[in-house]
Coordinates of C-alpha atoms in Angstrom, one line a residue:
M9 CA 0.0 -0.4 0.0
S10 CA 1.4 3.3 -1.0
L11 CA 2.4 6.1 1.7
I12 CA -1.2 8.6 0.3
T13 CA -3.5 5.3 0.6
T14 CA -2.0 4.7 4.1
L15 CA -1.8 8.0 5.2
A16 CA -5.7 8.3 3.6
K17 CA -6.8 4.9 5.0
N18 CA -5.5 5.7 8.7
A19 CA -7.5 9.2 8.4
K20 CA -10.3 7.6 7.8
Q21 CA -10.1 4.4 10.3
A22 CA -8.9 7.8 13.4
A23 CA -12.3 9.8 11.8
Q24 CA -14.7 7.1 12.7
K25 CA -13.2 7.1 16.5
L26 CA -13.7 11.3 16.5
A27 CA -17.4 10.9 15.2
V28 CA -19.0 10.5 18.5
L29 CA -16.3 12.1 21.0
D30 CA -18.3 14.4 23.7
E31 CA -17.9 18.1 23.0
S32 CA -15.7 19.0 26.5
T33 CA -13.4 16.5 25.3
K34 CA -12.6 18.1 22.8
N35 CA -13.1 21.5 24.0
A36 CA -10.0 19.9 26.5
V37 CA -7.9 19.2 23.5
L38 CA -8.3 22.2 21.7
K39 CA -7.3 23.7 24.8
D40 CA -4.0 21.9 25.2
M41 CA -3.3 22.4 21.4
A42 CA -3.5 26.4 22.0
A43 CA -0.8 26.2 24.9
A44 CA 1.4 23.9 23.0
L45 CA 1.5 26.5 20.1
R46 CA 2.5 29.3 22.6
A47 CA 4.7 27.2 24.5
N48 CA 6.5 26.3 21.3
T49 CA 6.7 29.9 19.7
A50 CA 10.1 30.5 19.4
S51 CA 10.6 27.0 18.0
I52 CA 8.0 27.8 15.5
K53 CA 9.9 31.4 14.2
Q54 CA 12.8 29.9 14.2
V55 CA 11.7 26.7 11.5
N56 CA 9.9 29.3 9.7
T57 CA 12.9 31.9 9.7
E58 CA 15.1 29.1 8.1
E59 CA 11.9 28.5 5.1
V60 CA 11.4 32.1 4.4
A61 CA 15.1 32.7 3.7
R62 CA 15.4 30.1 1.2
A63 CA 12.3 31.2 -0.2
K64 CA 13.3 35.1 -0.7
E65 CA 16.3 33.5 -1.8
N66 CA 14.5 31.3 -4.2
G67 CA 12.3 34.8 -5.9
L68 CA 9.0 34.2 -4.3
D69 CA 7.5 36.9 -4.8
A70 CA 5.9 39.3 -2.0
A71 CA 2.5 37.7 -1.3
M72 CA 3.4 35.1 -1.0
I73 CA 6.3 35.5 1.5
D74 CA 4.1 38.0 3.2
R75 CA 1.3 34.6 3.7
L76 CA 4.3 32.2 4.4
T77 CA 5.3 34.7 7.5
L78 CA 5.2 34.0 11.0
N79 CA 5.7 35.8 13.8
D80 CA 4.1 36.3 17.4
E81 CA 1.5 38.0 16.2
R82 CA 0.1 35.7 14.0
I83 CA 1.5 32.8 16.3
E84 CA -0.9 34.3 19.0
A85 CA -3.5 35.0 16.1
M86 CA -3.4 30.9 15.1
A87 CA -4.0 30.5 19.2
E88 CA -7.0 32.7 20.0
G89 CA -8.6 31.5 16.8
I90 CA -8.4 28.0 19.0
E91 CA -9.8 29.5 22.0
V92 CA -12.9 30.8 19.8
I93 CA -13.5 27.5 18.4
I94 CA -13.9 26.3 21.7
S95 CA -16.5 28.8 22.6
L96 CA -18.5 28.0 19.7
D97 CA -21.3 25.4 20.1
D98 CA -20.3 21.5 18.5
P99 CA -22.5 21.0 15.7
V100 CA -22.3 17.9 16.0
G101 CA -25.7 16.1 16.6
Q102 CA -27.5 19.1 16.7
E103 CA -30.6 18.4 15.6
R104 CA -33.7 19.7 13.9
V105 CA -37.4 18.2 13.7
I106 CA -38.5 18.0 10.3
G107 CA -42.0 17.0 11.5
T108 CA -43.9 14.1 11.5
R109 CA -46.0 12.5 8.3
P110 CA -49.6 11.2 8.2
N111 CA -48.9 7.9 8.5
G112 CA -46.7 8.7 12.2
I113 CA -43.7 8.2 11.0
E114 CA -41.3 11.4 12.7
I115 CA -38.9 13.4 11.3
R116 CA -35.7 14.7 12.3
K117 CA -32.0 15.6 11.0
M118 CA -29.1 15.2 12.6
R119 CA -25.7 17.3 12.1
I120 CA -22.7 14.6 11.6
P121 CA -19.2 15.4 9.8
L122 CA -18.1 15.3 6.6
G123 CA -15.6 12.2 7.7
V124 CA -12.0 13.4 6.0
V125 CA -11.0 16.9 4.6
C126 CA -8.3 17.3 2.0
M127 CA -6.5 20.7 2.7
I128 CA -4.0 21.3 -0.5
Y129 CA -2.6 24.6 0.4
E130 CA 0.4 27.3 -1.0
A131 CA 1.9 28.7 1.2
R132 CA 0.2 29.3 4.3
P133 CA 1.7 27.6 7.3
N134 CA -1.2 28.3 9.2
V135 CA -3.7 27.1 7.5
T136 CA -2.0 23.8 9.6
A137 CA -3.2 24.7 13.2
D138 CA -6.7 27.1 11.1
A139 CA -7.3 23.0 9.5
G140 CA -7.0 20.7 12.5
A141 CA -8.5 22.9 14.6
L142 CA -11.4 23.1 12.7
C143 CA -11.9 19.7 11.7
F144 CA -11.0 17.8 15.2
K145 CA -14.3 20.2 16.5
S146 CA -16.7 19.0 14.0
G147 CA -15.8 15.3 14.2
N148 CA -13.6 15.3 11.0
G149 CA -9.8 13.7 10.3
V150 CA -7.9 16.5 8.8
I151 CA -5.1 15.7 5.8
L152 CA -2.6 18.5 5.0
R153 CA -0.9 18.7 1.9
G154 CA 1.3 22.0 1.6
G155 CA 3.5 23.4 -0.7
K156 CA 7.2 23.1 -0.5
E157 CA 7.9 26.7 1.3
A158 CA 5.5 26.3 4.2
L159 CA 6.7 22.5 4.4
D160 CA 9.2 22.2 7.5
T161 CA 6.6 24.6 9.3
S162 CA 3.5 22.9 8.7
L163 CA 5.2 19.7 10.0
A164 CA 6.0 21.4 13.2
I165 CA 2.9 22.3 13.9
A166 CA 1.5 19.3 13.7
G167 CA 3.7 17.6 15.4
L168 CA 2.8 19.9 17.9
L169 CA -1.2 19.3 17.7
Q170 CA -0.4 15.5 17.7
D171 CA 1.3 15.6 20.5
V172 CA -1.5 16.8 22.0
L173 CA -3.7 14.2 20.4
E174 CA -1.9 11.2 21.4
K175 CA -1.8 12.7 25.3
H176 CA -5.4 12.7 25.1
G177 CA -5.4 8.4 24.0
L178 CA -6.8 10.1 20.4
P179 CA -5.2 8.8 17.8
K180 CA -2.5 11.5 16.0
E181 CA -3.8 10.5 12.2
L182 CA -6.5 12.8 12.7
I183 CA -4.7 15.2 11.6
S184 CA -1.9 14.6 9.5
V185 CA 0.8 15.7 7.1
V186 CA 2.0 14.9 3.5
P187 CA 5.6 14.9 4.5
D188 CA 6.5 15.2 0.9
P189 CA 5.4 18.2 -1.8
D190 CA 6.0 16.1 -4.8
R191 CA 3.1 16.9 -7.2
A192 CA 3.2 13.2 -8.0
L193 CA 1.7 12.6 -4.7
M194 CA -0.9 15.4 -4.8
Q195 CA -2.0 13.7 -7.3
E196 CA -2.7 10.8 -6.0
L197 CA -4.5 12.4 -2.9
M198 CA -7.0 13.5 -5.1
E199 CA -8.1 9.6 -6.2
Q200 CA -8.7 8.5 -2.8
R201 CA -12.2 8.7 -3.1
D202 CA -12.7 5.6 -0.9
Y203 CA -11.1 7.4 1.8
I204 CA -11.4 11.0 1.6
D205 CA -15.0 13.2 1.6
V206 CA -13.9 16.5 0.4
I207 CA -11.2 18.1 -0.8
I208 CA -10.0 22.1 0.3
P209 CA -8.3 23.8 -2.0
R210 CA -6.5 27.1 -0.9
G211 CA -3.9 29.1 -3.0
G212 CA -3.2 30.9 -6.6
E213 CA -6.0 30.5 -8.9
G214 CA -3.8 28.2 -11.0
L215 CA -4.0 25.8 -8.3
I216 CA -7.4 26.0 -7.9
N217 CA -7.5 24.9 -11.7
Y218 CA -5.6 21.7 -11.2
V219 CA -7.4 20.4 -7.8
T220 CA -10.5 21.6 -9.7
D221 CA -9.5 19.7 -14.0
N222 CA -7.6 16.9 -11.7
S223 CA -9.7 15.8 -8.3
K224 CA -12.0 12.2 -8.4
V225 CA -13.0 14.0 -5.4
P226 CA -15.8 16.6 -4.7
V227 CA -14.1 20.0 -4.5
I228 CA -14.6 22.5 -2.5
Q229 CA -13.7 26.0 -4.6
H230 CA -12.3 29.1 -3.9
F231 CA -10.9 30.8 -7.2
K232 CA -9.8 34.2 -6.4
G233 CA -10.7 37.3 -4.6
V234 CA -11.6 40.2 -6.6
C235 CA -13.6 42.0 -4.3
H236 CA -15.1 45.9 -4.9
L237 CA -15.8 48.8 -2.7
Y238 CA -18.7 50.7 -4.3
V239 CA -18.7 54.5 -3.3
D240 CA -22.4 55.6 -4.0
K241 CA -23.5 59.0 -4.7
D242 CA -25.2 58.8 -0.8
A243 CA -21.4 58.1 0.7
D244 CA -20.2 59.4 3.5
L245 CA -16.9 60.4 2.1
D246 CA -14.7 60.1 4.5
K247 CA -16.3 56.8 5.7
A248 CA -15.3 55.9 2.1
M249 CA -11.2 56.9 2.8
A250 CA -10.8 55.1 5.4
L251 CA -12.9 51.5 4.3
L252 CA -10.4 52.0 0.8
L253 CA -7.0 52.3 2.6
N254 CA -7.9 49.8 5.2
G255 CA -9.1 47.2 2.8
K256 CA -6.2 48.4 0.1
T257 CA -3.0 49.2 2.0
Q258 CA -3.6 47.1 5.5
R259 CA -3.0 43.7 4.3
T260 CA -2.5 43.4 0.2
G261 CA -1.9 39.8 -0.4
V262 CA -4.4 38.6 1.2
C263 CA -8.0 37.4 -0.7
N264 CA -10.3 40.4 1.6
A265 CA -7.8 43.1 0.4
L266 CA -9.5 45.3 -2.0
E267 CA -9.1 45.2 -6.0
G268 CA -11.0 47.2 -7.6
L269 CA -12.9 51.0 -6.6
V270 CA -15.9 52.0 -8.6
V271 CA -17.2 55.6 -8.2
H272 CA -20.2 56.8 -8.5
Q273 CA -19.5 59.6 -11.2
A274 CA -21.8 62.3 -8.7
V275 CA -19.1 62.6 -5.9
A276 CA -16.2 61.7 -8.2
G277 CA -15.1 65.1 -8.9
D278 CA -15.0 65.2 -4.5
F279 CA -13.7 61.9 -3.7
L280 CA -10.9 61.0 -6.3
P281 CA -8.5 63.7 -5.9
Q282 CA -8.6 62.3 -2.4
V283 CA -7.6 59.1 -3.3
A284 CA -5.4 60.1 -5.7
K285 CA -3.2 61.9 -2.7
A286 CA -3.9 58.5 -0.8
F287 CA -2.6 56.6 -3.1
E288 CA 0.3 58.7 -3.6
E289 CA 1.4 58.5 -0.1
H290 CA 0.9 54.8 0.1
N291 CA 3.1 54.2 -3.5
V292 CA -0.6 52.3 -4.3
K293 CA -0.5 52.0 -8.2
V294 CA -3.9 53.0 -10.2
H295 CA -4.8 51.8 -13.2
V296 CA -8.3 53.4 -14.4
N297 CA -11.3 54.1 -17.2
D298 CA -11.6 56.6 -19.1
K299 CA -13.5 58.4 -17.2
G300 CA -11.9 58.7 -14.3
A301 CA -7.7 59.0 -15.5
Q302 CA -8.2 63.1 -15.4
Y303 CA -8.4 62.6 -11.8
F304 CA -4.5 60.6 -11.4
D305 CA -1.4 61.7 -12.4
N306 CA 0.5 58.6 -14.4
A307 CA -2.4 56.1 -14.2
D308 CA -2.1 53.1 -16.1
V309 CA -5.5 54.0 -18.6
I310 CA -7.9 50.8 -18.9
A311 CA -10.7 49.6 -21.0
D312 CA -14.1 49.0 -19.8
D313 CA -13.6 45.1 -20.2
A314 CA -9.9 44.8 -18.7
F315 CA -10.9 44.9 -14.8
G316 CA -11.2 42.1 -13.2
E317 CA -7.5 41.1 -12.2
E318 CA -6.1 39.7 -8.5
Y319 CA -3.8 42.7 -7.6
L320 CA -2.4 41.3 -4.6
G321 CA 0.1 43.8 -3.8
L322 CA -0.1 47.7 -3.9
E323 CA -2.1 48.2 -6.9
I324 CA -6.2 48.9 -7.8
A325 CA -8.5 49.1 -10.6
V326 CA -10.2 52.3 -10.3
R327 CA -13.4 53.0 -11.9
V328 CA -16.0 56.0 -12.1
V329 CA -19.9 54.7 -13.1
E330 CA -23.6 56.6 -14.0
D331 CA -24.8 55.5 -12.1
F332 CA -25.9 52.5 -8.9
D333 CA -27.6 49.9 -12.1
A334 CA -23.3 50.3 -13.9
A335 CA -22.3 49.6 -10.6
I336 CA -23.8 46.4 -9.1
Q337 CA -23.1 45.5 -13.2
H338 CA -19.4 46.0 -12.8
I339 CA -19.5 44.1 -9.7
A340 CA -21.3 41.1 -11.6
D341 CA -19.8 41.5 -14.3
F342 CA -15.7 41.6 -12.3
G343 CA -15.9 40.3 -8.8
S344 CA -15.0 36.9 -7.9
N345 CA -17.9 35.6 -5.4
H346 CA -16.3 36.4 -2.8
T347 CA -16.5 39.9 -0.7
E348 CA -18.4 43.2 -2.0
V349 CA -18.6 46.7 -0.4
I350 CA -21.1 49.6 -0.3
C351 CA -20.1 52.7 1.5
T352 CA -23.4 55.1 1.5
E353 CA -25.9 56.5 3.7
N354 CA -28.8 55.7 1.9
A355 CA -30.3 52.5 3.7
D356 CA -32.8 51.6 0.5
A357 CA -29.7 51.8 -1.3
A358 CA -27.8 49.5 1.1
N359 CA -30.7 46.9 0.7
Y360 CA -30.6 46.4 -2.5
F361 CA -26.8 46.4 -3.0
Q362 CA -27.0 43.6 0.0
R363 CA -29.8 41.3 -2.1
A364 CA -28.5 42.3 -6.0
V365 CA -24.9 41.4 -5.5
D366 CA -24.0 37.9 -5.6
A367 CA -21.2 37.7 -3.1
S368 CA -20.5 35.1 -0.6
V369 CA -20.1 38.6 1.7
V370 CA -21.7 41.6 1.1
M371 CA -21.2 44.7 3.2
V372 CA -22.7 48.5 4.6
N373 CA -19.9 50.7 5.5
A374 CA -17.0 48.6 6.6
S375 CA -13.8 47.1 5.4
S376 CA -13.2 44.2 3.3
R377 CA -10.9 43.0 5.8
F378 CA -13.6 41.8 7.7
S379 CA -14.7 39.0 5.4
D380 CA -12.2 36.2 7.9
G381 CA -13.8 33.6 9.5
S382 CA -12.6 34.9 12.8
Q383 CA -13.7 38.2 12.2
L384 CA -17.1 36.8 11.5
G385 CA -17.1 35.1 14.9
L386 CA -16.9 31.0 13.4
G387 CA -13.2 31.2 15.2
A388 CA -10.5 29.8 12.6
E389 CA -11.6 28.9 9.0
I390 CA -10.8 26.4 6.8
G391 CA -11.1 28.1 3.7
I392 CA -13.9 30.6 2.3
A393 CA -16.0 29.3 -0.9
T394 CA -17.0 31.1 -4.0
T395 CA -19.4 28.8 -5.4
K396 CA -22.4 27.6 -3.8
L397 CA -22.4 23.7 -3.1
H398 CA -22.3 23.0 -0.3
A399 CA -21.5 26.1 1.4
Y400 CA -20.5 29.8 0.8
G401 CA -17.8 32.2 2.1
P402 CA -15.8 31.7 5.0
M403 CA -16.2 28.3 6.4
G404 CA -16.5 27.3 9.8
L405 CA -17.6 24.4 12.0
E406 CA -21.6 24.0 10.9
S407 CA -19.8 24.0 7.2
L408 CA -17.7 20.5 7.8
T409 CA -20.8 18.8 8.7
A410 CA -24.0 17.5 6.9
E411 CA -27.2 17.1 7.5
K412 CA -28.9 12.9 7.6
F413 CA -32.4 12.0 7.7
L414 CA -33.5 10.7 11.2
V415 CA -36.6 8.9 11.2
N416 CA -38.9 7.1 14.0
G417 CA -41.4 4.7 13.2
T418 CA -43.9 2.3 15.5
G419 CA -43.7 -0.4 12.9
Q420 CA -44.9 1.5 9.8
V421 CA -44.9 -0.4 6.3
R422 CA -44.8 1.4 2.7
S423 CA -48.1 -0.2 1.2

């Protein structure tokens, strides 16, 4: 039996034991996992620093370097994310009543784990802790296949989590890391439909496309984050500026950063000169359509069909539109179903925007940077689904479960 088949089979067997574990025991394990991360911050950083240095030598781009890098703050955030998961209700075993049929049979539905989740990701070592904790509390085994750039850090983090599992008498195979980044092993993972129930890829669009095109296991997809801020004619421009700078400049290499600014022509003359000055101070490169070009020096003027890029850097596309409907159409044409934001003081416009725009998270007067599992009260997230089967948006505990029917009768037979 190959390494990958053995890994997948062991994860499946381990997950069967976890499916019936009580919530208090799960929370005790998670508490110790958070403590282990904090206690071993220095050793995690030492491994990570060596990986970051190699990545820089190998020419990894700035966005990927940012995702790869761990520091005290980010490791603490990983531990705090686990503690938030502890505070959340365990979805496994939750029931809801469907009703009683005319023949007397009673029907309920109960939440159950998916089984074994496989995460395929690039330079994101924090995914190891996030996915491990989320899958554990939701009753799932998890197999983690990180990119070669983050492999040593991921193995170090997973090793700490596995030690905690074993101290509690649980199989370490509940959280497994593929120890070799060979692409052939990833392909073999995607063929393990007897043991793996779902694959969640996190990374660049190329990785997502590759997994989607080649997997024999169901895939939850998150292609890219082309997020927009629409500044309405009834916007508070001070709020709009704060949302824009936070969404674009706070952290550029993440999927909930702003990549597009759409401005109603009624406020463009007041707002865009301020934007131009702020972008110059923050060294943000601007791509803009003809209507907005007059407000920027040295901007790249692009055609109206050339929007929709995910820059993952200090770069943004700006478009001036004639009205509210044109803004919604722009988002429909160029958004990626991730996160969209409107800045407006008009409640009717805000409500219509939230109903009309097809994105997994639609915000009113709040930064796109809040489109994150921890910020939305889910604890750590395992990913953000931009397709609708079976989850949409940041995926927390409930998204890692399904429902089965429970039917109780008194001897009824079908005639």
